[in-house]
CSV table of C-alpha atoms and ligand atoms in Angstrom, one decimal:
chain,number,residue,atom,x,y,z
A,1,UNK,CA,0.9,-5.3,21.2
A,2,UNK,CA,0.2,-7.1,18.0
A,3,UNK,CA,2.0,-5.8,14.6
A,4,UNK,CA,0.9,-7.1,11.2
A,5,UNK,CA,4.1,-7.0,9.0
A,6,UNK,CA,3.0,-6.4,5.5
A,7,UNK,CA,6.2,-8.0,3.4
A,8,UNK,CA,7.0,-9.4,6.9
A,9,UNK,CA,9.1,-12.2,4.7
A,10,UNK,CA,11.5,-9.8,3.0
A,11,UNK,CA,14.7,-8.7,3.8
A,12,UNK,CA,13.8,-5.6,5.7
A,13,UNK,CA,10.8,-7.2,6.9
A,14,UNK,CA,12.1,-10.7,8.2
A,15,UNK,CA,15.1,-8.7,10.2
A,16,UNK,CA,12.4,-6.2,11.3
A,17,UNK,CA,10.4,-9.4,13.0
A,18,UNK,CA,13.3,-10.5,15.1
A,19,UNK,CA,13.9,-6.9,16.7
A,20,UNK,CA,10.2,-6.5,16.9
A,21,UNK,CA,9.6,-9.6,19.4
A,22,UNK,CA,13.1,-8.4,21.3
A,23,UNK,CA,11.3,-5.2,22.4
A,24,UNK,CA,7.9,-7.4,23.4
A,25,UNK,CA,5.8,-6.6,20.4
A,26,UNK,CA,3.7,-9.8,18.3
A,27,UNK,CA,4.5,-9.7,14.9
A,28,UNK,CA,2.1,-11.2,12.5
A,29,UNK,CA,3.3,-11.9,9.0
A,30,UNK,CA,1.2,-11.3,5.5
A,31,UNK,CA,3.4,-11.8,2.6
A,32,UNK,CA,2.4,-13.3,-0.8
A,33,UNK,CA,5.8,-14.7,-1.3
A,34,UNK,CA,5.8,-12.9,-4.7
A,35,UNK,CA,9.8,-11.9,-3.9
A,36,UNK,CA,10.3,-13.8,-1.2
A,37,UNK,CA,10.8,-17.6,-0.2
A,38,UNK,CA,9.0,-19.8,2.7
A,39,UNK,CA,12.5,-20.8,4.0
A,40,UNK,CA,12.8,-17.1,5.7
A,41,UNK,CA,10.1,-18.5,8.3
A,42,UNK,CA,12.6,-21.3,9.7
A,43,UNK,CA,15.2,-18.8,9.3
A,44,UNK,CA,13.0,-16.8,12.0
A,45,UNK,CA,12.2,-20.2,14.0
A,46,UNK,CA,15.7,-20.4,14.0
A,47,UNK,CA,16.5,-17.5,15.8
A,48,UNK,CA,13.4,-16.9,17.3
A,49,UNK,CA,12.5,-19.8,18.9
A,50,UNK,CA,8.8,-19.9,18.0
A,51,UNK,CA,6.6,-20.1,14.9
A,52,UNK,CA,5.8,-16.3,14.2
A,53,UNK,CA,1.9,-16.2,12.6
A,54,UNK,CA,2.2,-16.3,8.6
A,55,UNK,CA,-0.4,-15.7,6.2
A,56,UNK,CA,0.3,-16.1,2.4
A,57,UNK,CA,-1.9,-13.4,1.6
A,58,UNK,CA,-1.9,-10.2,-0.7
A,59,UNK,CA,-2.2,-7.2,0.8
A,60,UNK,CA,-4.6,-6.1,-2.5
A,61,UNK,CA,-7.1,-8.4,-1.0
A,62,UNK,CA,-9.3,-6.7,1.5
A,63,UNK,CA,-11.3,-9.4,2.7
A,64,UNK,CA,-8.2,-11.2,3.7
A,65,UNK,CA,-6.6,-8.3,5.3
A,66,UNK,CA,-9.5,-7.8,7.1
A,67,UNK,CA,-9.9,-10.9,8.6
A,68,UNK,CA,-6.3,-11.4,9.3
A,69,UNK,CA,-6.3,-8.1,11.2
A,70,UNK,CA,-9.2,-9.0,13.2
A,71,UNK,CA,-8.3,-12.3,14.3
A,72,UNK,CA,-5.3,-11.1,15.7
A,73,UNK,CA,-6.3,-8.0,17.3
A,74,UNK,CA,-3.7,-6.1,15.4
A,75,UNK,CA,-3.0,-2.6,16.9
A,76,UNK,CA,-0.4,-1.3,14.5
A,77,UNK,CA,0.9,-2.2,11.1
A,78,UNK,CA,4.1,-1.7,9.4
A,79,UNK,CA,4.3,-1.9,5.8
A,80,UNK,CA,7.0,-3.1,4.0
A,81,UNK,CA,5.2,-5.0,0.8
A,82,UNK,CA,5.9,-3.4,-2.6
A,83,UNK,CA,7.7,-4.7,-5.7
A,84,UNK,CA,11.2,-2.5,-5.3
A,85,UNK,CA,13.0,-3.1,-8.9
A,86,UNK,CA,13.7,0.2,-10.4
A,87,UNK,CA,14.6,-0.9,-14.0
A,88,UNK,CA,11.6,-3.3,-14.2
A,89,UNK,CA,8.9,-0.6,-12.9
A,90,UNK,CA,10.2,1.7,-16.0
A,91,UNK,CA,9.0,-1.1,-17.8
A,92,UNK,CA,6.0,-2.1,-16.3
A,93,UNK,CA,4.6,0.9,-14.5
A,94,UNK,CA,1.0,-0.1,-14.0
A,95,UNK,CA,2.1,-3.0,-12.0
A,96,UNK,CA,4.5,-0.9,-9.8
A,97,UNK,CA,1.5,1.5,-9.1
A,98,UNK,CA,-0.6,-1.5,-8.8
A,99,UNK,CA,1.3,-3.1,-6.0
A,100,UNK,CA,2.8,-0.4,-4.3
A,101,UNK,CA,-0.2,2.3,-4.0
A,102,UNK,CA,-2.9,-0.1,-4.6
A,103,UNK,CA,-1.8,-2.4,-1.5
A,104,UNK,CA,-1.0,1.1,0.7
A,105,UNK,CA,-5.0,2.2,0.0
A,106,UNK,CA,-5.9,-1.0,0.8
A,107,UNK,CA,-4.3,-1.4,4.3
A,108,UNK,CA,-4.9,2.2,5.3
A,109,UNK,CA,-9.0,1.4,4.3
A,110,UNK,CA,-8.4,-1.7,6.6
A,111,UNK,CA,-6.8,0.4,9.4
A,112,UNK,CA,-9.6,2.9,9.0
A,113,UNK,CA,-12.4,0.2,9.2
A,114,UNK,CA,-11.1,-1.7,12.1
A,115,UNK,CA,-9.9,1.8,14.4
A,116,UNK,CA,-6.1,0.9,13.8
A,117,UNK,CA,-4.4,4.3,14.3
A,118,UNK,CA,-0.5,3.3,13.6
A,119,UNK,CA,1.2,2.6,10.1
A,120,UNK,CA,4.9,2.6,9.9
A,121,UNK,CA,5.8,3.2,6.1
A,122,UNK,CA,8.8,1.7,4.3
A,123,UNK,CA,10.0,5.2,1.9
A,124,UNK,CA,12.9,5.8,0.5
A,125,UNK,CA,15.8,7.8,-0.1
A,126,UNK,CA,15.1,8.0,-3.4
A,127,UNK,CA,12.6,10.5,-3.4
A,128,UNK,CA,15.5,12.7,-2.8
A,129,UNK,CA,16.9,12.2,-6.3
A,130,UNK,CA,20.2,13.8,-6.9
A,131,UNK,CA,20.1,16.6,-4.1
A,132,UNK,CA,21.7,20.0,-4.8
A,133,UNK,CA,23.0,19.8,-1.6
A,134,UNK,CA,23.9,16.6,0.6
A,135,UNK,CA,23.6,15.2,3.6
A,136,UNK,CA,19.9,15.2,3.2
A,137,UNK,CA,18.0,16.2,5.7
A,138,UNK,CA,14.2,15.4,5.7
A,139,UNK,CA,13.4,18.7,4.3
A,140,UNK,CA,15.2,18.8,1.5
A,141,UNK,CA,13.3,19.3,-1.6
A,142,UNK,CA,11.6,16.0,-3.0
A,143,UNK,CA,12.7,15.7,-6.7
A,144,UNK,CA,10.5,14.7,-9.0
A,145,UNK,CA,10.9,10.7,-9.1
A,146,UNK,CA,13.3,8.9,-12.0
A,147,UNK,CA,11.3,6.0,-11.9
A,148,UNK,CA,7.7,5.0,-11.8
A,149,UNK,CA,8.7,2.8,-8.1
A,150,UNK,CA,10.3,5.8,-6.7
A,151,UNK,CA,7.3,8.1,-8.1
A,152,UNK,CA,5.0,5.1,-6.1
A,153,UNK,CA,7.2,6.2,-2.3
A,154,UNK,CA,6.5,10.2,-3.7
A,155,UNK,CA,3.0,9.4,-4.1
A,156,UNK,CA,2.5,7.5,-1.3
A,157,UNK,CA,4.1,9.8,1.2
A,158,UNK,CA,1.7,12.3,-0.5
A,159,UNK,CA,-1.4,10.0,0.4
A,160,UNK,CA,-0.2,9.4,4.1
A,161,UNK,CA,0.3,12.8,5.0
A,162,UNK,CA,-3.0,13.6,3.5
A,163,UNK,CA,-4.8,10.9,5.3
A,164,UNK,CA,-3.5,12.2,8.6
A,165,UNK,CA,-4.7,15.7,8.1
A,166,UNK,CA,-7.9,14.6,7.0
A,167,UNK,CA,-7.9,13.8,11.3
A,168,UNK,CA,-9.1,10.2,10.9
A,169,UNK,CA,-7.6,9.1,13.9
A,170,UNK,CA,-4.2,8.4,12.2
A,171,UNK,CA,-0.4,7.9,13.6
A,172,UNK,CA,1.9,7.7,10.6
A,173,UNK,CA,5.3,7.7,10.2
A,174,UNK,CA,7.8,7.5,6.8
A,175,UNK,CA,11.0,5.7,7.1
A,176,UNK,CA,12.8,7.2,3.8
A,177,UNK,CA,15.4,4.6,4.3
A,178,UNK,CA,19.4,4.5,2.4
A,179,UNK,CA,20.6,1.7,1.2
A,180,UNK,CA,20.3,-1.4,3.6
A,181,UNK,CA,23.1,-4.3,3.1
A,182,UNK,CA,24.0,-6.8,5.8
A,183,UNK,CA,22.1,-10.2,7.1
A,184,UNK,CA,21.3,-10.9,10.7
A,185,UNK,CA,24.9,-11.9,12.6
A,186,UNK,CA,23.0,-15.7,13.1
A,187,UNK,CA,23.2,-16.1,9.1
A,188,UNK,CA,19.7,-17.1,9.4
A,189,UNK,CA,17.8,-14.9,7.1
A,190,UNK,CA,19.3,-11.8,4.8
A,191,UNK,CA,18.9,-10.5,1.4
A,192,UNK,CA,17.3,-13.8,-1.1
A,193,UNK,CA,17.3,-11.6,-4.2
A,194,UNK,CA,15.3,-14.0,-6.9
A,195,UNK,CA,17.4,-14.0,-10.3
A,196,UNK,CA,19.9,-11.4,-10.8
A,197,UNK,CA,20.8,-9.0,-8.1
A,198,UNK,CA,20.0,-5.5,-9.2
A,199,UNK,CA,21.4,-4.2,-6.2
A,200,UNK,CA,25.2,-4.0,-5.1
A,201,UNK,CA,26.0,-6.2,-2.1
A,202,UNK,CA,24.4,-9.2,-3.2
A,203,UNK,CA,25.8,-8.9,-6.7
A,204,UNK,CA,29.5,-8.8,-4.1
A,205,UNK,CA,28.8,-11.6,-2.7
A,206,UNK,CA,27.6,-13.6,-5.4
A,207,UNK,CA,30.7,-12.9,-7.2
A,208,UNK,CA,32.6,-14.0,-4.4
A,209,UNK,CA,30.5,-16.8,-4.2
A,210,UNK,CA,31.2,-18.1,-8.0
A,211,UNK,CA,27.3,-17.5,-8.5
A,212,UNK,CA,28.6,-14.5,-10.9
A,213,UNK,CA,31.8,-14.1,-12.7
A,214,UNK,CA,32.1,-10.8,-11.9
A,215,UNK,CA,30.8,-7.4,-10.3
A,216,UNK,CA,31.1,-4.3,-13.0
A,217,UNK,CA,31.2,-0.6,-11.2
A,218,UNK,CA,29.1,1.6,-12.8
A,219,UNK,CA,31.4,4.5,-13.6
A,220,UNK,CA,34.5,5.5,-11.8
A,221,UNK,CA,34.6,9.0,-13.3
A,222,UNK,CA,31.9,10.9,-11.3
A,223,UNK,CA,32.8,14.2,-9.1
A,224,UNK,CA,33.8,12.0,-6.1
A,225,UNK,CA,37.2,11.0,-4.4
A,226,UNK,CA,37.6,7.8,-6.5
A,227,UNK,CA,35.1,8.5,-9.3
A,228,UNK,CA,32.6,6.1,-8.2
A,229,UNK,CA,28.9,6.7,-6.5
A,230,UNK,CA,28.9,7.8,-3.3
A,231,UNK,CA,25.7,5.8,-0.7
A,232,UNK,CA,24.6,5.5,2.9
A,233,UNK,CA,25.0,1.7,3.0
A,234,UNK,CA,22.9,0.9,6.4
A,235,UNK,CA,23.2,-2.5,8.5
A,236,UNK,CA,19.8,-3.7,7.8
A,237,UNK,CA,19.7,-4.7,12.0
A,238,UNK,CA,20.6,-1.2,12.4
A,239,UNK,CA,17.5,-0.3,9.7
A,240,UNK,CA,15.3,-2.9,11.5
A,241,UNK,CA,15.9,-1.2,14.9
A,242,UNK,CA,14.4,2.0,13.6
A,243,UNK,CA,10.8,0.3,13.3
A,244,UNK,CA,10.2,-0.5,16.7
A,245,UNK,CA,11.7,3.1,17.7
A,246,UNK,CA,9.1,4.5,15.1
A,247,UNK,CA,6.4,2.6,16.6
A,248,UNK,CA,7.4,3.5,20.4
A,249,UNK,CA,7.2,6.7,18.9
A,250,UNK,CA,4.1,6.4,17.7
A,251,UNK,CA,2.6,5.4,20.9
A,252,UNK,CA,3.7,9.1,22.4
A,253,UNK,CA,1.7,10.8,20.0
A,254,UNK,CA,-2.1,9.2,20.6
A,255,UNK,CA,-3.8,12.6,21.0
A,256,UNK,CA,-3.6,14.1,17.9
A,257,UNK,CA,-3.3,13.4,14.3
A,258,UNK,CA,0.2,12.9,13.9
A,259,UNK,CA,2.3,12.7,10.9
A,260,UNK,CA,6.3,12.4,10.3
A,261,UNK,CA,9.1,11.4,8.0
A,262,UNK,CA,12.4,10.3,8.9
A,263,UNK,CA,16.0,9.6,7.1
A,264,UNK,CA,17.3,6.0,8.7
A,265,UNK,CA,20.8,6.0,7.1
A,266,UNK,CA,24.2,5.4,8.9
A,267,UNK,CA,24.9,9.6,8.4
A,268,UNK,CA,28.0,8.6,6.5
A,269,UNK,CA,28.9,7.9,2.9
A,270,UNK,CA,30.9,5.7,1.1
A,271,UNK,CA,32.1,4.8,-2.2
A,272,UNK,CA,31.2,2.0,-4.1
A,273,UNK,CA,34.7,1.2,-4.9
A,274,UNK,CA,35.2,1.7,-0.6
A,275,UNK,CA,32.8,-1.0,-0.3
A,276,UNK,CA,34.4,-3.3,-2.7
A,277,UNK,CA,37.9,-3.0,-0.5
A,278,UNK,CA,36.0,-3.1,2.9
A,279,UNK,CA,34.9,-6.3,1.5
A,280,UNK,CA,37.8,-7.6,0.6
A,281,UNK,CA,39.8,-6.9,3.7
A,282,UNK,CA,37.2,-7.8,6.3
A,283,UNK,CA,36.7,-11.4,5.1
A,284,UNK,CA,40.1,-12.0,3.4
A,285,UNK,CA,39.1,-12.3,-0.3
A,286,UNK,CA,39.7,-10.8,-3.5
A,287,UNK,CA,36.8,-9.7,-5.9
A,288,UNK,CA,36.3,-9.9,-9.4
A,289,UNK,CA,35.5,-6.8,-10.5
A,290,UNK,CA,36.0,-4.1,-13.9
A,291,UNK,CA,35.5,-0.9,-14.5
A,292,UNK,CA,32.3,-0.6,-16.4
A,293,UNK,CA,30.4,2.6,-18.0
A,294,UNK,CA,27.7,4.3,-16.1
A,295,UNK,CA,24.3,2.8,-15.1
A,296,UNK,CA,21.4,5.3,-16.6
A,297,UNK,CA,19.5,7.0,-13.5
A,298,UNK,CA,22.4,6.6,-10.8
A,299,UNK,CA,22.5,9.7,-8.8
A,300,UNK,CA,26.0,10.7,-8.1
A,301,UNK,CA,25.9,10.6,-4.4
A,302,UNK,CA,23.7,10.8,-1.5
A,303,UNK,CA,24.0,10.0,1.8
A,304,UNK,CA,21.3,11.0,5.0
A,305,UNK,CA,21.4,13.5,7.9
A,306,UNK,CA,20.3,11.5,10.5
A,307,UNK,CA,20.1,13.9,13.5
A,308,UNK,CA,16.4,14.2,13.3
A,309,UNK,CA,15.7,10.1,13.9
A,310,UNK,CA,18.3,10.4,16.8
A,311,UNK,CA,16.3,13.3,18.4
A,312,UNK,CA,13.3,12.6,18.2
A,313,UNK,CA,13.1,8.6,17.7
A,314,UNK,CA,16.1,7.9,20.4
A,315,UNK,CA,17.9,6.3,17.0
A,316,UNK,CA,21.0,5.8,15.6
A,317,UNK,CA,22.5,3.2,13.4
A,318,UNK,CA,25.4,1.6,15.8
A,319,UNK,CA,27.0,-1.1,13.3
A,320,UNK,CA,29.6,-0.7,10.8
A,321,UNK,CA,30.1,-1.4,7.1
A,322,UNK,CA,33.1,-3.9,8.2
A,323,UNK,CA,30.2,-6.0,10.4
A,324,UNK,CA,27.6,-5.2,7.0
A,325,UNK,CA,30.4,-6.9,4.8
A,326,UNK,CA,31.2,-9.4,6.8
A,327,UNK,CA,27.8,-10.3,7.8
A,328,UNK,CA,26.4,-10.5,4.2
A,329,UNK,CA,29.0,-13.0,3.5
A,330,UNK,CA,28.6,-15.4,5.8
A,331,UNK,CA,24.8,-15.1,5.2
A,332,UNK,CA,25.7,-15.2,1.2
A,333,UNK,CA,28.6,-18.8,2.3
A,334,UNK,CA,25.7,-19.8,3.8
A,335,UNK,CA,22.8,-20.3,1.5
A,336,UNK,CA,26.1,-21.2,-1.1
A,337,UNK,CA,26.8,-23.9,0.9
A,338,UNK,CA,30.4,-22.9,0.7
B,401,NAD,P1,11.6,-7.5,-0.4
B,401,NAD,O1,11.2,-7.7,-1.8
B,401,NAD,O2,12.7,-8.4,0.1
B,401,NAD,O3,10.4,-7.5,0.6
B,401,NAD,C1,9.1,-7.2,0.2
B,401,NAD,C2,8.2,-8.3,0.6
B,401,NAD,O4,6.8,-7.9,0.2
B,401,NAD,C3,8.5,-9.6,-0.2
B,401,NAD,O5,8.6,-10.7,0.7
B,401,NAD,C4,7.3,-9.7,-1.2
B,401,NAD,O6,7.0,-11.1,-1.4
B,401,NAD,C5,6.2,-9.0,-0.4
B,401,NAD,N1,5.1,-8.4,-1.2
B,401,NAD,C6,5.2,-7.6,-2.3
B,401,NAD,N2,4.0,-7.3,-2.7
B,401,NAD,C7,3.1,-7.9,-1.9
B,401,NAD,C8,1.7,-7.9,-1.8
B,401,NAD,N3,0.9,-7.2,-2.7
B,401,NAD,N4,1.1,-8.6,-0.8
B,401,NAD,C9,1.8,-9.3,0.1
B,401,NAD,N5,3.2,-9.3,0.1
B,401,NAD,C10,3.8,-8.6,-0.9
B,401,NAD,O7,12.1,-5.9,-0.2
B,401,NAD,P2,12.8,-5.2,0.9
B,401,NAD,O8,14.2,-4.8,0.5
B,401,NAD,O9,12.7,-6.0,2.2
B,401,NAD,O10,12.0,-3.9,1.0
B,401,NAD,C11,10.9,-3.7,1.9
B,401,NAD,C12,10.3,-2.3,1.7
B,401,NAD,O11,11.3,-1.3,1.8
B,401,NAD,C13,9.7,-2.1,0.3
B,401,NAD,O12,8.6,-1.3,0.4
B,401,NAD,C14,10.8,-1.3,-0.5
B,401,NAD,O13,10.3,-0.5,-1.5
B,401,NAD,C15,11.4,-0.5,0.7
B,401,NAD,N6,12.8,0.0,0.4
B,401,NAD,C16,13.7,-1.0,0.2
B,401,NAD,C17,15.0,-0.5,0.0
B,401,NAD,C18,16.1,-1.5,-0.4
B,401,NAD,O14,17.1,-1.1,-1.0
B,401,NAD,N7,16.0,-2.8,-0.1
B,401,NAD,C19,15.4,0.8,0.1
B,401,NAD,C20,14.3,1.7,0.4
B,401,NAD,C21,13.0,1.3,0.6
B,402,WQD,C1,24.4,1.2,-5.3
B,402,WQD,C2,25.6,1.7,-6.1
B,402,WQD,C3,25.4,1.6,-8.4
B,402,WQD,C4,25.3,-2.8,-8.8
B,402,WQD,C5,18.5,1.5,-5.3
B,402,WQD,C6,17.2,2.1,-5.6
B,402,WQD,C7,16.7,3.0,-4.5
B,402,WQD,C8,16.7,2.2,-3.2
B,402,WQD,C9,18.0,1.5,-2.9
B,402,WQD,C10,14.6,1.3,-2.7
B,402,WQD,C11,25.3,2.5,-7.3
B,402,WQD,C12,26.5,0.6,-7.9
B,402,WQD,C13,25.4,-1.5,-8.3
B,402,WQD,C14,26.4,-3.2,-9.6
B,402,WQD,C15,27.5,-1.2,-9.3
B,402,WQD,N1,15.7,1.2,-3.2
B,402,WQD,N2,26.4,-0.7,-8.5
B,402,WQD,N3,27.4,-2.4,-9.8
B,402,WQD,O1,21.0,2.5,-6.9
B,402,WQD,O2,21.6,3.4,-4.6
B,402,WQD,O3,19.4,2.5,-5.0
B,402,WQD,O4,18.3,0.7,-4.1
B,402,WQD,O5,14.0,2.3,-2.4
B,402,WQD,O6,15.5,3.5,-4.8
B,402,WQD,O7,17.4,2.9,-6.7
B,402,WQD,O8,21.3,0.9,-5.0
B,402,WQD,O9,22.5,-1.2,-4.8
B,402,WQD,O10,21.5,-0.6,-7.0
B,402,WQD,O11,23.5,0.6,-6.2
B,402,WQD,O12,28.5,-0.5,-9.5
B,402,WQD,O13,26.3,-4.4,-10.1
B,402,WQD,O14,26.3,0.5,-6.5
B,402,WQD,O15,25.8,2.2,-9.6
B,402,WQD,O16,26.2,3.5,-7.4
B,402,WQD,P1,20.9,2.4,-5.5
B,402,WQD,P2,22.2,-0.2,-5.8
């Protein structure tokens, strides 16, 4: 079965390729490299074996889409491609609404023209907000977003949902994931973040790495055992894994417009100061790292039930944050050359 991967040369989406041609589906990539490198695609040769079909496309462009999906016979589509910077879509909200909605209507016209009936959609935890009560489960109340990128997953969970009721002839599911850290055990593709990280694990090991003098914690007095955030940090092989159950699933429900959201998290949370020792311990080093004040927009803690994936999807996350740690540093010694 052939899969376009929208943002196929991402971090989700590049580990998402490997486990998709281990279950016997043919990925095809389209990816305009706008946060992503071309080295991810020998990275994949690497462990694949093959050359997985690329196309430097964006998915904004309908003509392109269109011809890509037709060439290659594409029965299902999962779409990772949006720009994903919080603090940057505050300040530059048009092109967050741009990207992330305008390239969603623009591959859900191209399903609709071509009689494509599954989408796998890349959500987000973060149209949770700070929950009143956590673990999350999918129906916990949505909260209204805290940035213009997680209003775009809101939105766009909104304009799936709708679509399938409309009885179009769609299959969607929402993956509202938590926070995916890790690299594939090969260290032949992980997390490239272009500049500085914004997100916690790669600013860890860049530290480690020398790339940054050191990590700040965001606040260590919050209403948690050591003051710091609590987050679902999920191996993003664990995270990839859910996309090919998603799409299995998808295939069981062919009859009828079907429509469903689930939480891909590990179930568990931990601190960001717990991450900062597992670190340490599992790969024998000690961090750089202060105490600094709060970021703005931080929820306090959130981590996912994830009963409803393992139910109904025949998922569960199966790796720990030791293997996360210690494979996001040998990915991170890796392209460090250390
Ligand atoms: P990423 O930036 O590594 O991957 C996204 C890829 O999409 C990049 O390779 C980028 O070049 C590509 N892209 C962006 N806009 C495009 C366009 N218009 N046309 C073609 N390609 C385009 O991000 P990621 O961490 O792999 O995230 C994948 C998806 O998962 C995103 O939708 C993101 O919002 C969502 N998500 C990520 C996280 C996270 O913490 N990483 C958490 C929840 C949800
Ligand atoms: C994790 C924790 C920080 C960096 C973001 C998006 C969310 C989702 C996942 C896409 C927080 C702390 C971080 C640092 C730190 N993405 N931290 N020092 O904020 O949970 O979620 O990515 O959908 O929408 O908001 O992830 O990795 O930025 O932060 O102390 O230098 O690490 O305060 O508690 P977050 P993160």
């Amino acid at each position: 079965m052939n899969i376009l991967v929208t943002g196929g040369a991402g971090f989700i989406g590049s580990h998402t390729v490997v486990e998709l041609i281990e279950a016997g589906y043919s990925p095809v990539i389209v990816d305009n490299l706008s946060n992503s490198d071309p080295s991810v695609l020998q990275g994949l040769k690497n462990i694949l074996g093959k050359d997985i079909p690329f196309y430097q496309e964006d998915c904004n462009d309908y003509v392109k889409m269109n011809k890509v999906v037709q060439r290659h016979n594409i029965e299902g589509i999962i779409h990772f491609a949006a720009f994903k910077a919080v603090g940057e879509s505050v300040a530059e909200p048009l092109k967050y609404y741009q990207n992330n909605i305008g390239s969603l209507l623009n591959v859900l016209n191209v399903m609709q023209a071509n009689g494509i009936r599954n989408l796998v959609f890349s959500s987000s935890c973060t149209v949770y907000g700070q929950a009143d009560v956590i673990p999350v489960t999918e129906n916990t109340p949505k909260k209204k977003a805290e940035s213009p990128y997680g209003n775009t997953k809101a939105i766009a969970e909104d304009i799936l949902e709708d679509t399938v009721k409309a009885g179009l002839g769609f299959g969607i599911i929402s993956l509202r994931y938590f926070n995916p850290v890790g690299a594939h055990p090969t260290a032949e593709i992980g997390e490239l973040p272009i500049g500085v990280p914004n997100n916690l694990v790669p600013y860890i090991t860049q530290t480690a790495a020398g790339v940054r003098e050191k990590l700040t914690v965001f606040g260590n007095d919050y209403d948690t055992p050591d003051g710091s955030n609590i987050r679902d940090f999920i191996h993003v092989v664990d995270l990839a894994k859910a996309h090919v159950s998603a799409l299995n699933l998808l295939q069981k429900h062919t009859d009828a417009p079907y429509y469903n959201v689930f939480n891909i998290g590990t179930g568990t949370g931990n601190t960001v100061l717990e991450v900062i020792d597992t670190f340490e311990k599992v790969n024998h080093l000690k961090l750089n790292y202060e105490i600094g004040p709060r970021r703005p927009g931080d929820v306090v803690k959130i981590y996912g039930d994830v009963e409803k994936a393992a139910m109904e999807m025949n998922w569960r996350a199966a790796k720990t944050l030791e293997e996360s740690m210690k494979d996001a540093w040998r990915w991170q010694k890796k392209i460090s050359n250390l």
